[in-house]
Amino acid sequence: MITSTLLATFATTPLQWSPTVGIIMILCNVIAIAFGKSTISYPQSEPALPSSKFFGGFGLPTLLATTSFGHLLGVGVILGLHNLGRL
C-alpha cells in the first residue's frame, strides 16, 4: 500500500533526448567547469590527465568532480524546463 501511494505521488517524465537537451547538458557542464576552475583550491591534484593543457590544468579528480556537478546541474535544468513546459 505504501509503495503504490509513493508511486502515485511521483510525476512521470516521458522526456526523450533531442539536440536541445544535448545543448543544455553541454552548457551546464561548461558552467560547472568554469565554476570549478574559479573555486577549487588544488585543481592540479594527482593523478594528472594525459594532456593537462587540453583540460585546463585539471587533474582527474577535479575533472570528474566538475563534470559530475555539471551533469547534476543539467538534469535539474532539463527536468525543470520540462515540468514548466518549455522543453
PDB file of N, CA and C in Angstrom:
ATOM      1  N   MET A   1       0.823  -1.189   0.000  1.00  0.00           N
ATOM      2  CA  MET A   1       0.000   0.000   0.000  1.00  0.00           C
ATOM      3  C   MET A   1       0.867   1.253   0.000  1.00  0.00           C
ATOM      4  N   ILE A   2       1.905   1.262   0.811  1.00  0.00           N
ATOM      5  CA  ILE A   2       2.778   2.438   0.861  1.00  0.00           C
ATOM      6  C   ILE A   2       3.471   2.652  -0.478  1.00  0.00           C
ATOM      7  N   THR A   3       3.888   1.546  -1.116  1.00  0.00           N
ATOM      8  CA  THR A   3       4.577   1.657  -2.393  1.00  0.00           C
ATOM      9  C   THR A   3       3.664   2.265  -3.447  1.00  0.00           C
ATOM     10  N   SER A   4       2.425   1.846  -3.517  1.00  0.00           N
ATOM     11  CA  SER A   4       1.506   2.400  -4.511  1.00  0.00           C
ATOM     12  C   SER A   4       1.217   3.869  -4.238  1.00  0.00           C
ATOM     13  N   THR A   5       1.162   4.260  -2.969  1.00  0.00           N
ATOM     14  CA  THR A   5       0.962   5.667  -2.634  1.00  0.00           C
ATOM     15  C   THR A   5       2.159   6.500  -3.055  1.00  0.00           C
ATOM     16  N   LEU A   6       3.368   5.988  -2.810  1.00  0.00           N
ATOM     17  CA  LEU A   6       4.556   6.714  -3.213  1.00  0.00           C
ATOM     18  C   LEU A   6       4.666   6.820  -4.728  1.00  0.00           C
ATOM     19  N   LEU A   7       4.355   5.751  -5.430  1.00  0.00           N
ATOM     20  CA  LEU A   7       4.422   5.786  -6.882  1.00  0.00           C
ATOM     21  C   LEU A   7       3.398   6.745  -7.473  1.00  0.00           C
ATOM     22  N   ALA A   8       2.282   6.910  -6.824  1.00  0.00           N
ATOM     23  CA  ALA A   8       1.252   7.816  -7.315  1.00  0.00           C
ATOM     24  C   ALA A   8       1.652   9.276  -7.142  1.00  0.00           C
ATOM     25  N   THR A   9       2.556   9.568  -6.220  1.00  0.00           N
ATOM     26  CA  THR A   9       2.937  10.955  -5.983  1.00  0.00           C
ATOM     27  C   THR A   9       4.009  11.444  -6.944  1.00  0.00           C
ATOM     28  N   PHE A  10       4.757  10.538  -7.568  1.00  0.00           N
ATOM     29  CA  PHE A  10       5.826  10.947  -8.471  1.00  0.00           C
ATOM     30  C   PHE A  10       5.264  11.182  -9.863  1.00  0.00           C
ATOM     31  N   ALA A  11       5.708  12.272 -10.473  1.00  0.00           N
ATOM     32  CA  ALA A  11       5.278  12.582 -11.836  1.00  0.00           C
ATOM     33  C   ALA A  11       6.097  11.777 -12.834  1.00  0.00           C
ATOM     34  N   THR A  12       5.464  11.380 -13.890  1.00  0.00           N
ATOM     35  CA  THR A  12       6.191  10.686 -14.945  1.00  0.00           C
ATOM     36  C   THR A  12       6.800  11.719 -15.885  1.00  0.00           C
ATOM     37  N   THR A  13       7.982  11.436 -16.379  1.00  0.00           N
ATOM     38  CA  THR A  13       8.650  12.353 -17.297  1.00  0.00           C
ATOM     39  C   THR A  13       9.003  11.606 -18.586  1.00  0.00           C
ATOM     40  N   PRO A  14       8.115  11.623 -19.558  1.00  0.00           N
ATOM     41  CA  PRO A  14       8.404  10.938 -20.813  1.00  0.00           C
ATOM     42  C   PRO A  14       9.292  11.785 -21.727  1.00  0.00           C
ATOM     43  N   LEU A  15      10.357  12.299 -21.186  1.00  0.00           N
ATOM     44  CA  LEU A  15      11.255  13.176 -21.934  1.00  0.00           C
ATOM     45  C   LEU A  15      12.239  12.328 -22.722  1.00  0.00           C
ATOM     46  N   GLN A  16      12.352  12.603 -24.011  1.00  0.00           N
ATOM     47  CA  GLN A  16      13.297  11.895 -24.859  1.00  0.00           C
ATOM     48  C   GLN A  16      14.436  12.830 -25.225  1.00  0.00           C
ATOM     49  N   TRP A  17      15.559  12.223 -25.629  1.00  0.00           N
ATOM     50  CA  TRP A  17      16.720  13.007 -25.989  1.00  0.00           C
ATOM     51  C   TRP A  17      16.438  13.760 -27.274  1.00  0.00           C
ATOM     52  N   SER A  18      16.939  14.993 -27.336  1.00  0.00           N
ATOM     53  CA  SER A  18      16.871  15.807 -28.544  1.00  0.00           C
ATOM     54  C   SER A  18      18.129  16.664 -28.570  1.00  0.00           C
ATOM     55  N   PRO A  19      18.434  17.287 -29.690  1.00  0.00           N
ATOM     56  CA  PRO A  19      19.600  18.175 -29.730  1.00  0.00           C
ATOM     57  C   PRO A  19      19.521  19.312 -28.705  1.00  0.00           C
ATOM     58  N   THR A  20      18.327  19.783 -28.409  1.00  0.00           N
ATOM     59  CA  THR A  20      18.168  20.839 -27.406  1.00  0.00           C
ATOM     60  C   THR A  20      18.592  20.345 -26.028  1.00  0.00           C
ATOM     61  N   VAL A  21      18.224  19.119 -25.692  1.00  0.00           N
ATOM     62  CA  VAL A  21      18.615  18.525 -24.409  1.00  0.00           C
ATOM     63  C   VAL A  21      20.136  18.387 -24.353  1.00  0.00           C
ATOM     64  N   GLY A  22      20.746  17.958 -25.451  1.00  0.00           N
ATOM     65  CA  GLY A  22      22.206  17.830 -25.503  1.00  0.00           C
ATOM     66  C   GLY A  22      22.910  19.165 -25.340  1.00  0.00           C
ATOM     67  N   ILE A  23      22.394  20.200 -25.975  1.00  0.00           N
ATOM     68  CA  ILE A  23      22.999  21.535 -25.859  1.00  0.00           C
ATOM     69  C   ILE A  23      22.885  22.057 -24.435  1.00  0.00           C
ATOM     70  N   ILE A  24      21.735  21.832 -23.804  1.00  0.00           N
ATOM     71  CA  ILE A  24      21.561  22.268 -22.414  1.00  0.00           C
ATOM     72  C   ILE A  24      22.552  21.551 -21.507  1.00  0.00           C
ATOM     73  N   MET A  25      22.743  20.244 -21.716  1.00  0.00           N
ATOM     74  CA  MET A  25      23.686  19.482 -20.891  1.00  0.00           C
ATOM     75  C   MET A  25      25.112  19.976 -21.103  1.00  0.00           C
ATOM     76  N   ILE A  26      25.492  20.255 -22.341  1.00  0.00           N
ATOM     77  CA  ILE A  26      26.836  20.770 -22.620  1.00  0.00           C
ATOM     78  C   ILE A  26      27.039  22.123 -21.952  1.00  0.00           C
ATOM     79  N   LEU A  27      26.067  23.001 -22.055  1.00  0.00           N
ATOM     80  CA  LEU A  27      26.187  24.326 -21.428  1.00  0.00           C
ATOM     81  C   LEU A  27      26.287  24.220 -19.906  1.00  0.00           C
ATOM     82  N   CYS A  28      25.531  23.320 -19.312  1.00  0.00           N
ATOM     83  CA  CYS A  28      25.604  23.141 -17.862  1.00  0.00           C
ATOM     84  C   CYS A  28      26.971  22.598 -17.448  1.00  0.00           C
ATOM     85  N   ASN A  29      27.550  21.719 -18.257  1.00  0.00           N
ATOM     86  CA  ASN A  29      28.887  21.211 -17.952  1.00  0.00           C
ATOM     87  C   ASN A  29      29.932  22.310 -18.097  1.00  0.00           C
ATOM     88  N   VAL A  30      29.806  23.160 -19.106  1.00  0.00           N
ATOM     89  CA  VAL A  30      30.748  24.267 -19.270  1.00  0.00           C
ATOM     90  C   VAL A  30      30.649  25.229 -18.088  1.00  0.00           C
ATOM     91  N   ILE A  31      29.437  25.510 -17.648  1.00  0.00           N
ATOM     92  CA  ILE A  31      29.248  26.384 -16.484  1.00  0.00           C
ATOM     93  C   ILE A  31      29.856  25.753 -15.236  1.00  0.00           C
ATOM     94  N   ALA A  32      29.659  24.458 -15.058  1.00  0.00           N
ATOM     95  CA  ALA A  32      30.212  23.773 -13.882  1.00  0.00           C
ATOM     96  C   ALA A  32      31.735  23.759 -13.922  1.00  0.00           C
ATOM     97  N   ILE A  33      32.326  23.560 -15.092  1.00  0.00           N
ATOM     98  CA  ILE A  33      33.788  23.571 -15.203  1.00  0.00           C
ATOM     99  C   ILE A  33      34.336  24.964 -14.924  1.00  0.00           C
ATOM    100  N   ALA A  34      33.668  25.992 -15.426  1.00  0.00           N
ATOM    101  CA  ALA A  34      34.104  27.364 -15.146  1.00  0.00           C
ATOM    102  C   ALA A  34      33.983  27.675 -13.658  1.00  0.00           C
ATOM    103  N   PHE A  35      32.903  27.237 -13.045  1.00  0.00           N
ATOM    104  CA  PHE A  35      32.718  27.442 -11.606  1.00  0.00           C
ATOM    105  C   PHE A  35      33.789  26.700 -10.817  1.00  0.00           C
ATOM    106  N   GLY A  36      34.089  25.472 -11.222  1.00  0.00           N
ATOM    107  CA  GLY A  36      35.119  24.687 -10.548  1.00  0.00           C
ATOM    108  C   GLY A  36      36.498  25.280 -10.715  1.00  0.00           C
ATOM    109  N   LYS A  37      36.782  25.814 -11.897  1.00  0.00           N
ATOM    110  CA  LYS A  37      38.095  26.409 -12.154  1.00  0.00           C
ATOM    111  C   LYS A  37      38.336  27.608 -11.242  1.00  0.00           C
ATOM    112  N   SER A  38      37.278  28.349 -10.947  1.00  0.00           N
ATOM    113  CA  SER A  38      37.459  29.535 -10.115  1.00  0.00           C
ATOM    114  C   SER A  38      37.369  29.256  -8.612  1.00  0.00           C
ATOM    115  N   THR A  39      36.846  28.102  -8.218  1.00  0.00           N
ATOM    116  CA  THR A  39      36.636  27.875  -6.786  1.00  0.00           C
ATOM    117  C   THR A  39      37.452  26.740  -6.184  1.00  0.00           C
ATOM    118  N   ILE A  40      37.927  25.787  -6.970  1.00  0.00           N
ATOM    119  CA  ILE A  40      38.652  24.643  -6.415  1.00  0.00           C
ATOM    120  C   ILE A  40      40.071  25.062  -6.066  1.00  0.00           C
ATOM    121  N   SER A  41      40.502  24.745  -4.854  1.00  0.00           N
ATOM    122  CA  SER A  41      41.804  25.196  -4.357  1.00  0.00           C
ATOM    123  C   SER A  41      42.983  24.519  -5.040  1.00  0.00           C
ATOM    124  N   TYR A  42      42.899  23.214  -5.244  1.00  0.00           N
ATOM    125  CA  TYR A  42      44.007  22.457  -5.836  1.00  0.00           C
ATOM    126  C   TYR A  42      43.526  21.698  -7.076  1.00  0.00           C
ATOM    127  N   PRO A  43      43.354  22.381  -8.206  1.00  0.00           N
ATOM    128  CA  PRO A  43      42.822  21.698  -9.389  1.00  0.00           C
ATOM    129  C   PRO A  43      43.819  20.745 -10.044  1.00  0.00           C
ATOM    130  N   GLN A  44      45.103  20.856  -9.733  1.00  0.00           N
ATOM    131  CA  GLN A  44      46.110  20.001 -10.362  1.00  0.00           C
ATOM    132  C   GLN A  44      46.406  18.754  -9.540  1.00  0.00           C
ATOM    133  N   SER A  45      45.482  18.272  -8.745  1.00  0.00           N
ATOM    134  CA  SER A  45      45.749  17.121  -7.885  1.00  0.00           C
ATOM    135  C   SER A  45      45.974  15.858  -8.721  1.00  0.00           C
ATOM    136  N   GLU A  46      46.708  14.926  -8.135  1.00  0.00           N
ATOM    137  CA  GLU A  46      47.070  13.683  -8.819  1.00  0.00           C
ATOM    138  C   GLU A  46      45.913  12.701  -8.773  1.00  0.00           C
ATOM    139  N   PRO A  47      45.784  11.821  -9.710  1.00  0.00           N
ATOM    140  CA  PRO A  47      46.596  11.605 -10.897  1.00  0.00           C
ATOM    141  C   PRO A  47      46.292  12.650 -11.970  1.00  0.00           C
ATOM    142  N   ALA A  48      47.318  13.001 -12.692  1.00  0.00           N
ATOM    143  CA  ALA A  48      47.186  14.005 -13.734  1.00  0.00           C
ATOM    144  C   ALA A  48      46.566  13.397 -14.991  1.00  0.00           C
ATOM    145  N   LEU A  49      45.979  14.247 -15.789  1.00  0.00           N
ATOM    146  CA  LEU A  49      45.437  13.809 -17.072  1.00  0.00           C
ATOM    147  C   LEU A  49      46.545  13.815 -18.121  1.00  0.00           C
ATOM    148  N   PRO A  50      46.376  13.081 -19.220  1.00  0.00           N
ATOM    149  CA  PRO A  50      47.452  12.967 -20.219  1.00  0.00           C
ATOM    150  C   PRO A  50      47.906  14.312 -20.788  1.00  0.00           C
ATOM    151  N   SER A  51      46.987  15.189 -21.102  1.00  0.00           N
ATOM    152  CA  SER A  51      47.337  16.492 -21.649  1.00  0.00           C
ATOM    153  C   SER A  51      46.675  17.560 -20.787  1.00  0.00           C
ATOM    154  N   SER A  52      47.392  18.013 -19.776  1.00  0.00           N
ATOM    155  CA  SER A  52      46.778  18.939 -18.814  1.00  0.00           C
ATOM    156  C   SER A  52      46.428  20.284 -19.451  1.00  0.00           C
ATOM    157  N   LYS A  53      47.130  20.689 -20.494  1.00  0.00           N
ATOM    158  CA  LYS A  53      46.792  21.955 -21.157  1.00  0.00           C
ATOM    159  C   LYS A  53      45.428  21.866 -21.832  1.00  0.00           C
ATOM    160  N   PHE A  54      45.114  20.681 -22.383  1.00  0.00           N
ATOM    161  CA  PHE A  54      43.833  20.493 -23.046  1.00  0.00           C
ATOM    162  C   PHE A  54      42.676  20.539 -22.055  1.00  0.00           C
ATOM    163  N   PHE A  55      42.895  20.067 -20.849  1.00  0.00           N
ATOM    164  CA  PHE A  55      41.857  20.017 -19.830  1.00  0.00           C
ATOM    165  C   PHE A  55      41.922  21.189 -18.855  1.00  0.00           C
ATOM    166  N   GLY A  56      42.591  22.252 -19.201  1.00  0.00           N
ATOM    167  CA  GLY A  56      42.625  23.442 -18.366  1.00  0.00           C
ATOM    168  C   GLY A  56      43.467  23.311 -17.121  1.00  0.00           C
ATOM    169  N   GLY A  57      44.408  22.392 -17.100  1.00  0.00           N
ATOM    170  CA  GLY A  57      45.260  22.208 -15.935  1.00  0.00           C
ATOM    171  C   GLY A  57      44.617  21.387 -14.836  1.00  0.00           C
ATOM    172  N   PHE A  58      43.485  20.756 -15.128  1.00  0.00           N
ATOM    173  CA  PHE A  58      42.804  19.944 -14.128  1.00  0.00           C
ATOM    174  C   PHE A  58      43.472  18.593 -13.982  1.00  0.00           C
ATOM    175  N   GLY A  59      43.398  18.041 -12.779  1.00  0.00           N
ATOM    176  CA  GLY A  59      43.738  16.650 -12.546  1.00  0.00           C
ATOM    177  C   GLY A  59      42.482  15.806 -12.714  1.00  0.00           C
ATOM    178  N   LEU A  60      42.636  14.512 -12.670  1.00  0.00           N
ATOM    179  CA  LEU A  60      41.499  13.611 -12.857  1.00  0.00           C
ATOM    180  C   LEU A  60      40.397  13.823 -11.809  1.00  0.00           C
ATOM    181  N   PRO A  61      40.719  13.967 -10.521  1.00  0.00           N
ATOM    182  CA  PRO A  61      39.639  14.177  -9.536  1.00  0.00           C
ATOM    183  C   PRO A  61      38.845  15.462  -9.787  1.00  0.00           C
ATOM    184  N   THR A  62      39.530  16.512 -10.192  1.00  0.00           N
ATOM    185  CA  THR A  62      38.849  17.780 -10.451  1.00  0.00           C
ATOM    186  C   THR A  62      37.957  17.672 -11.677  1.00  0.00           C
ATOM    187  N   LEU A  63      38.449  17.015 -12.712  1.00  0.00           N
ATOM    188  CA  LEU A  63      37.644  16.849 -13.920  1.00  0.00           C
ATOM    189  C   LEU A  63      36.396  16.011 -13.631  1.00  0.00           C
ATOM    190  N   LEU A  64      36.560  14.926 -12.897  1.00  0.00           N
ATOM    191  CA  LEU A  64      35.404  14.096 -12.551  1.00  0.00           C
ATOM    192  C   LEU A  64      34.414  14.853 -11.667  1.00  0.00           C
ATOM    193  N   ALA A  65      34.919  15.634 -10.736  1.00  0.00           N
ATOM    194  CA  ALA A  65      34.035  16.386  -9.839  1.00  0.00           C
ATOM    195  C   ALA A  65      33.249  17.456 -10.594  1.00  0.00           C
ATOM    196  N   THR A  66      33.914  18.204 -11.458  1.00  0.00           N
ATOM    197  CA  THR A  66      33.217  19.282 -12.163  1.00  0.00           C
ATOM    198  C   THR A  66      32.220  18.737 -13.183  1.00  0.00           C
ATOM    199  N   THR A  67      32.575  17.663 -13.894  1.00  0.00           N
ATOM    200  CA  THR A  67      31.622  17.123 -14.859  1.00  0.00           C
ATOM    201  C   THR A  67      30.460  16.401 -14.166  1.00  0.00           C
ATOM    202  N   SER A  68      30.704  15.820 -13.009  1.00  0.00           N
ATOM    203  CA  SER A  68      29.601  15.230 -12.244  1.00  0.00           C
ATOM    204  C   SER A  68      28.639  16.322 -11.792  1.00  0.00           C
ATOM    205  N   PHE A  69      29.181  17.417 -11.290  1.00  0.00           N
ATOM    206  CA  PHE A  69      28.341  18.546 -10.902  1.00  0.00           C
ATOM    207  C   PHE A  69      27.601  19.106 -12.110  1.00  0.00           C
ATOM    208  N   GLY A  70      28.263  19.153 -13.260  1.00  0.00           N
ATOM    209  CA  GLY A  70      27.618  19.645 -14.478  1.00  0.00           C
ATOM    210  C   GLY A  70      26.451  18.771 -14.904  1.00  0.00           C
ATOM    211  N   HIS A  71      26.601  17.453 -14.761  1.00  0.00           N
ATOM    212  CA  HIS A  71      25.506  16.569 -15.113  1.00  0.00           C
ATOM    213  C   HIS A  71      24.341  16.703 -14.126  1.00  0.00           C
ATOM    214  N   LEU A  72      24.635  16.853 -12.850  1.00  0.00           N
ATOM    215  CA  LEU A  72      23.555  17.078 -11.876  1.00  0.00           C
ATOM    216  C   LEU A  72      22.826  18.392 -12.166  1.00  0.00           C
ATOM    217  N   LEU A  73      23.588  19.415 -12.464  1.00  0.00           N
ATOM    218  CA  LEU A  73      23.004  20.709 -12.816  1.00  0.00           C
ATOM    219  C   LEU A  73      22.170  20.586 -14.086  1.00  0.00           C
ATOM    220  N   GLY A  74      22.701  19.871 -15.068  1.00  0.00           N
ATOM    221  CA  GLY A  74      21.990  19.697 -16.331  1.00  0.00           C
ATOM    222  C   GLY A  74      20.689  18.931 -16.177  1.00  0.00           C
ATOM    223  N   VAL A  75      20.704  17.869 -15.383  1.00  0.00           N
ATOM    224  CA  VAL A  75      19.483  17.099 -15.148  1.00  0.00           C
ATOM    225  C   VAL A  75      18.437  17.976 -14.476  1.00  0.00           C
ATOM    226  N   GLY A  76      18.854  18.782 -13.514  1.00  0.00           N
ATOM    227  CA  GLY A  76      17.916  19.677 -12.846  1.00  0.00           C
ATOM    228  C   GLY A  76      17.324  20.706 -13.793  1.00  0.00           C
ATOM    229  N   VAL A  77      18.157  21.282 -14.645  1.00  0.00           N
ATOM    230  CA  VAL A  77      17.680  22.285 -15.603  1.00  0.00           C
ATOM    231  C   VAL A  77      16.736  21.644 -16.618  1.00  0.00           C
ATOM    232  N   ILE A  78      17.118  20.479 -17.138  1.00  0.00           N
ATOM    233  CA  ILE A  78      16.298  19.813 -18.152  1.00  0.00           C
ATOM    234  C   ILE A  78      14.948  19.391 -17.577  1.00  0.00           C
ATOM    235  N   LEU A  79      14.951  18.783 -16.405  1.00  0.00           N
ATOM    236  CA  LEU A  79      13.682  18.376 -15.796  1.00  0.00           C
ATOM    237  C   LEU A  79      12.847  19.585 -15.394  1.00  0.00           C
ATOM    238  N   GLY A  80      13.513  20.634 -14.922  1.00  0.00           N
ATOM    239  CA  GLY A  80      12.762  21.855 -14.579  1.00  0.00           C
ATOM    240  C   GLY A  80      12.114  22.486 -15.789  1.00  0.00           C
ATOM    241  N   LEU A  81      12.853  22.586 -16.887  1.00  0.00           N
ATOM    242  CA  LEU A  81      12.285  23.148 -18.109  1.00  0.00           C
ATOM    243  C   LEU A  81      11.168  22.255 -18.661  1.00  0.00           C
ATOM    244  N   HIS A  82      11.344  20.949 -18.520  1.00  0.00           N
ATOM    245  CA  HIS A  82      10.292  20.035 -18.984  1.00  0.00           C
ATOM    246  C   HIS A  82       9.025  20.186 -18.151  1.00  0.00           C
ATOM    247  N   ASN A  83       9.166  20.318 -16.846  1.00  0.00           N
ATOM    248  CA  ASN A  83       7.984  20.489 -15.986  1.00  0.00           C
ATOM    249  C   ASN A  83       7.302  21.821 -16.201  1.00  0.00           C
ATOM    250  N   LEU A  84       8.066  22.834 -16.619  1.00  0.00           N
ATOM    251  CA  LEU A  84       7.463  24.130 -16.928  1.00  0.00           C
ATOM    252  C   LEU A  84       6.818  24.152 -18.312  1.00  0.00           C
ATOM    253  N   GLY A  85       7.087  23.110 -19.103  1.00  0.00           N
ATOM    254  CA  GLY A  85       6.509  23.043 -20.439  1.00  0.00           C
ATOM    255  C   GLY A  85       7.327  23.767 -21.488  1.00  0.00           C
ATOM    256  N   ARG A  86       8.563  24.120 -21.169  1.00  0.00           N
ATOM    257  CA  ARG A  86       9.421  24.841 -22.106  1.00  0.00           C
ATOM    258  C   ARG A  86      10.257  23.910 -22.972  1.00  0.00           C
ATOM    259  N   LEU A  87      10.262  22.647 -22.636  1.00  0.00           N
ATOM    260  CA  LEU A  87      11.109  21.692 -23.364  1.00  0.00           C
ATOM    261  C   LEU A  87      10.267  20.544 -23.866  1.00  0.00           C
TER     262      LEU A  87
END
